Amino acid sequence: MGYLVSLQQVMETRELSVVAGSFIGFQLMFSGMSPLVSSTLTQGYGKLPPQKLTEWNSRLVSTVHALIVGLFCLYILWFDDAVNADPVWGDPNLVKLNVAITCGYLLYDLLLLACNWSTMGDSFFVCHHLAALYAYGYVLTRGVLPYFANFRLISELSTPFVNQRWFFEALAYPRSHQLVVANGVAMAVAFFLVRIAVMPPYWAKVFGTFGTPAFESLGLGAQVAWIMSCVCLDVLNVIWMYKIARGCYRVITGSGGKKKGNKVGPAEPNHINNHLD
């Protein structure tokens, strides 16, 4: 018993260290790596106004985070037999690492939004982050629902396309440009596949646990955190999918122009990096 308690404490310390390291790492990436890499890749970066430079760096960090946790998520889904066999109480070791990376990122991004609220603030996005942190807190502290926690991170695989659309917009690429159109279509397809199309199988798996001993052993707090956060995140995903599909249709048909005051176009909300669902 003493060994198990000690092992649990080591695990908790490891996850807290990963959260802190993720927070610091993404902050350093935002302030150091992104300006260096971006100025090397495109001369247009240095011509952007300060407000857009901040969001550019934020979105580059968002893309890096999405690739890390999205690919790690797929690895776990394909190769972690313990989690797939028991979605409620399976061994959460790898999932907790992935979730800890994401929690560190979300804390970094919330701080960034707070410091730049006048230009980057988005209440929907804050709700998204807080709902995710609330639910993932149970994963990190109790190790519950590893399959479902990891499954939500599939949504990150759409983020690079969303951010790339904003990069094209910031660099003043015309919406009729082949790269812009191709990325817009890819963004809509990816967003649908990893956020909308996965809803039926995900919720079927959720409903399949209802009434089972594993579900009952979660307790009311974890049950409410799990279900309510997922509902909130999926509502946001449907809203964002509608905006993206509408914008994609306008680009393909050539029926849409820029709206006054709309910096990123009709295909997405003002600051959709979307990080975790």
Coordinates of C-alpha atoms in Angstrom, one line a residue:
M1 CA 0.0 0.0 0.0
G2 CA 2.8 2.4 0.9
Y3 CA 4.5 1.7 -2.5
L4 CA 1.2 2.4 -4.4
V5 CA 0.7 5.7 -2.5
S6 CA 4.3 6.7 -3.2
L7 CA 4.0 5.8 -6.9
Q8 CA 0.8 7.9 -7.1
Q9 CA 2.6 10.9 -5.6
V10 CA 5.4 10.5 -8.1
M11 CA 2.9 10.3 -11.0
E12 CA 1.1 13.4 -9.7
T13 CA 4.4 15.3 -9.4
R14 CA 5.3 14.2 -13.0
E15 CA 2.0 15.6 -14.4
L16 CA 2.4 18.9 -12.5
S17 CA 5.9 19.2 -13.9
V18 CA 4.7 18.5 -17.4
V19 CA 1.9 21.2 -17.0
A20 CA 4.5 23.7 -15.7
G21 CA 7.0 22.8 -18.4
S22 CA 4.4 23.0 -21.1
F23 CA 3.3 26.4 -19.9
I24 CA 6.9 27.8 -19.8
G25 CA 7.8 26.1 -23.1
F26 CA 4.9 27.5 -25.0
Q27 CA 5.5 30.9 -23.6
L28 CA 9.2 30.8 -24.7
M29 CA 8.1 29.6 -28.1
F30 CA 5.7 32.5 -28.3
S31 CA 8.3 35.2 -27.4
G32 CA 11.4 33.6 -28.9
M33 CA 11.1 30.8 -31.4
S34 CA 8.1 32.1 -33.3
P35 CA 9.5 35.6 -34.2
L36 CA 12.8 34.0 -35.3
V37 CA 11.2 31.2 -37.4
S38 CA 8.5 33.5 -38.9
S39 CA 10.9 36.2 -39.9
T40 CA 13.1 33.6 -41.6
L41 CA 10.2 32.0 -43.5
T42 CA 8.5 35.2 -44.7
Q43 CA 9.4 38.8 -45.1
G44 CA 5.7 39.7 -44.6
Y45 CA 6.0 38.9 -40.9
G46 CA 8.1 41.9 -40.2
K47 CA 5.6 44.2 -41.9
L48 CA 2.7 43.3 -39.7
P49 CA 1.4 45.7 -37.1
P50 CA 2.1 44.8 -33.4
Q51 CA -1.4 43.5 -32.8
K52 CA -1.1 41.1 -35.7
L53 CA 2.4 40.1 -34.7
T54 CA 1.0 39.0 -31.3
E55 CA -1.7 36.9 -32.9
W56 CA 0.7 35.5 -35.5
N57 CA 3.0 34.2 -32.8
S58 CA 0.0 32.9 -30.8
R59 CA -1.2 30.9 -33.8
L60 CA 2.2 29.5 -34.6
V61 CA 2.4 28.2 -31.1
S62 CA -1.1 26.9 -31.4
T63 CA -0.1 24.9 -34.5
V64 CA 2.9 23.4 -32.8
H65 CA 0.7 22.4 -29.8
A66 CA -1.9 20.9 -32.1
L67 CA 0.6 18.7 -34.0
I68 CA 2.2 17.4 -30.7
V69 CA -1.0 16.4 -28.9
G70 CA -3.0 15.5 -32.0
L71 CA -0.4 13.0 -33.2
F72 CA 0.2 11.7 -29.6
C73 CA -3.6 11.2 -29.4
L74 CA -3.6 9.0 -32.5
Y75 CA -0.7 7.0 -31.2
I76 CA -2.6 6.3 -28.0
L77 CA -5.8 5.4 -29.8
W78 CA -4.0 3.0 -32.0
F79 CA -1.5 1.4 -29.6
D80 CA -2.6 1.8 -26.0
D81 CA -4.6 -1.4 -25.5
A82 CA -5.3 -0.7 -21.8
V83 CA -7.1 2.5 -22.5
N84 CA -9.1 1.1 -25.4
A85 CA -10.1 -1.9 -23.4
D86 CA -11.4 0.0 -20.4
P87 CA -12.4 3.6 -21.5
V88 CA -13.4 4.6 -17.9
W89 CA -10.7 3.2 -15.7
G90 CA -7.9 2.0 -18.1
D91 CA -4.3 2.8 -17.4
P92 CA -4.1 6.6 -17.9
N93 CA -0.3 6.9 -17.9
L94 CA 0.2 8.2 -21.5
V95 CA -3.1 10.0 -21.6
K96 CA -2.2 12.0 -18.5
L97 CA 1.0 13.1 -20.2
N98 CA -0.9 14.3 -23.3
V99 CA -3.5 16.0 -21.1
A100 CA -0.8 17.7 -19.0
I101 CA 0.8 19.1 -22.1
T102 CA -2.6 20.5 -23.2
C103 CA -3.4 21.9 -19.8
G104 CA -0.1 23.8 -19.8
Y105 CA -0.9 25.2 -23.2
L106 CA -4.4 26.2 -22.2
L107 CA -3.1 28.1 -19.2
Y108 CA -0.5 29.9 -21.3
D109 CA -3.2 30.8 -23.9
L110 CA -5.6 32.1 -21.2
L111 CA -2.9 34.3 -19.9
L112 CA -2.1 35.6 -23.4
L113 CA -5.8 36.3 -24.0
A114 CA -6.1 38.2 -20.7
C115 CA -3.0 40.3 -21.5
N116 CA -4.4 41.1 -25.0
W117 CA -8.1 41.1 -24.4
S118 CA -8.8 44.2 -26.4
T119 CA -7.4 42.7 -29.6
M120 CA -7.7 38.9 -29.1
G121 CA -10.4 38.5 -26.5
D122 CA -13.1 35.9 -27.3
S123 CA -15.7 34.9 -24.7
F124 CA -16.5 31.6 -26.6
F125 CA -12.8 30.8 -26.6
V126 CA -12.5 31.4 -22.8
C127 CA -15.5 29.1 -22.2
H128 CA -13.9 26.5 -24.4
H129 CA -10.6 26.6 -22.4
L130 CA -12.3 26.7 -19.0
A131 CA -14.6 23.8 -19.8
A132 CA -11.6 21.7 -21.0
L133 CA -9.5 22.5 -18.0
Y134 CA -12.4 21.6 -15.6
A135 CA -12.9 18.2 -17.3
Y136 CA -9.2 17.5 -17.6
G137 CA -8.6 18.3 -14.0
Y138 CA -10.4 15.0 -13.2
V139 CA -8.1 13.1 -15.6
L140 CA -4.9 14.5 -14.0
T141 CA -6.0 14.1 -10.4
R142 CA -8.0 10.9 -10.5
G143 CA -6.9 9.2 -13.7
V144 CA -10.5 8.7 -14.8
L145 CA -12.0 8.5 -18.3
P146 CA -8.6 8.2 -20.2
Y147 CA -10.2 7.0 -23.5
F148 CA -12.7 9.8 -23.6
A149 CA -10.2 12.5 -22.6
N150 CA -7.8 11.4 -25.3
F151 CA -10.5 11.0 -27.9
R152 CA -11.4 14.7 -27.5
L153 CA -7.9 15.7 -28.5
I154 CA -8.5 14.4 -32.0
S155 CA -10.0 17.8 -32.6
E156 CA -6.6 19.4 -32.5
L157 CA -5.8 18.0 -36.0
S158 CA -8.0 20.6 -37.6
T159 CA -6.2 23.5 -35.9
P160 CA -3.2 23.8 -38.3
F161 CA -5.6 24.5 -41.2
V162 CA -7.5 27.1 -39.3
N163 CA -4.3 28.9 -38.3
Q164 CA -2.9 28.7 -41.8
R165 CA -6.0 30.4 -43.1
W166 CA -5.4 33.3 -40.8
F167 CA -1.7 33.4 -41.9
F168 CA -2.8 33.8 -45.5
E169 CA -5.2 36.5 -44.5
A170 CA -2.5 38.4 -42.6
L171 CA -0.1 38.2 -45.5
A172 CA -2.9 39.7 -47.8
Y173 CA -3.2 36.6 -50.0
P174 CA -6.3 37.1 -52.2
R175 CA -9.1 34.7 -51.4
S176 CA -9.1 33.4 -54.9
H177 CA -5.5 32.2 -54.6
Q178 CA -5.1 28.5 -55.1
L179 CA -3.3 28.0 -51.8
V180 CA -6.1 29.9 -49.9
V181 CA -8.9 27.9 -51.6
A182 CA -7.1 24.6 -51.1
N183 CA -6.4 25.3 -47.5
G184 CA -10.0 26.5 -47.0
V185 CA -11.4 23.3 -48.3
A186 CA -9.0 21.2 -46.3
M187 CA -9.9 23.2 -43.2
A188 CA -13.6 22.6 -43.7
V189 CA -13.1 18.8 -44.3
A190 CA -10.6 18.4 -41.4
F191 CA -12.8 20.3 -39.0
F192 CA -15.9 18.2 -40.0
L193 CA -14.0 14.9 -39.7
V194 CA -12.3 15.5 -36.4
R195 CA -15.0 17.6 -34.6
I196 CA -18.4 16.8 -36.1
A197 CA -18.3 13.4 -37.7
V198 CA -16.8 11.9 -34.5
M199 CA -19.7 13.0 -32.4
P200 CA -22.0 10.0 -33.0
P201 CA -19.4 7.3 -32.2
Y202 CA -18.1 9.3 -29.3
W203 CA -21.5 9.8 -27.7
A204 CA -22.5 6.2 -28.5
K205 CA -19.5 5.1 -26.5
V206 CA -20.5 7.6 -23.7
F207 CA -24.1 6.3 -23.5
G208 CA -22.7 2.7 -23.5
T209 CA -21.1 3.3 -20.2
F210 CA -24.3 4.6 -18.5
G211 CA -25.5 2.3 -15.8
T212 CA -22.3 0.3 -15.7
P213 CA -20.4 -0.3 -12.4
A214 CA -17.5 1.7 -13.9
F215 CA -19.7 4.7 -14.6
E216 CA -21.3 4.6 -11.1
S217 CA -17.9 4.4 -9.5
L218 CA -17.0 7.8 -11.0
G219 CA -19.2 9.7 -8.6
L220 CA -21.5 12.6 -9.4
G221 CA -18.8 15.2 -9.6
A222 CA -16.8 13.5 -12.3
Q223 CA -20.0 12.5 -14.2
V224 CA -21.2 16.0 -14.3
A225 CA -17.8 17.4 -15.3
W226 CA -17.5 14.9 -18.1
I227 CA -20.9 15.2 -19.6
M228 CA -21.4 19.0 -19.2
S229 CA -18.0 19.9 -20.6
C230 CA -18.5 17.7 -23.6
V231 CA -21.9 19.2 -24.3
C232 CA -20.4 22.7 -24.1
L233 CA -17.5 21.9 -26.3
D234 CA -19.7 20.2 -29.0
V235 CA -22.1 23.1 -29.1
L236 CA -19.1 25.4 -29.7
N237 CA -17.8 23.0 -32.4
V238 CA -21.2 23.1 -34.2
I239 CA -21.2 26.9 -34.1
W240 CA -17.7 27.0 -35.5
M241 CA -18.4 24.4 -38.1
Y242 CA -21.4 26.5 -39.4
K243 CA -19.2 29.6 -39.7
I244 CA -16.4 27.6 -41.5
A245 CA -18.8 25.9 -43.9
R246 CA -20.4 29.2 -44.7
G247 CA -17.1 30.8 -45.4
C248 CA -15.8 27.9 -47.4
Y249 CA -19.0 28.0 -49.6
R250 CA -18.4 31.7 -50.3
V251 CA -14.8 31.2 -51.2
I252 CA -15.6 28.3 -53.6
T253 CA -18.5 30.0 -55.3
G254 CA -16.9 33.5 -55.2
S255 CA -20.0 34.9 -53.7
G256 CA -18.5 36.4 -50.6
G257 CA -16.4 39.5 -50.1
K258 CA -14.7 40.9 -47.0
K259 CA -17.1 42.3 -44.5
K260 CA -16.2 45.6 -42.9
G261 CA -14.4 45.1 -39.7
N262 CA -14.0 41.3 -40.2
K263 CA -10.3 40.7 -39.9
V264 CA -10.3 37.0 -40.5
G265 CA -13.2 36.6 -42.8
P266 CA -16.5 34.8 -42.4
A267 CA -15.1 31.3 -42.2
E268 CA -14.0 31.5 -38.6
P269 CA -14.5 33.4 -35.4
N270 CA -12.0 36.0 -34.4
H271 CA -9.6 33.8 -32.5
I272 CA -10.4 30.2 -33.2
N273 CA -7.2 28.2 -32.4
N274 CA -9.2 25.7 -30.8
H275 CA -7.3 23.5 -28.7
L276 CA -9.0 21.0 -27.0
D277 CA -12.2 19.3 -27.3

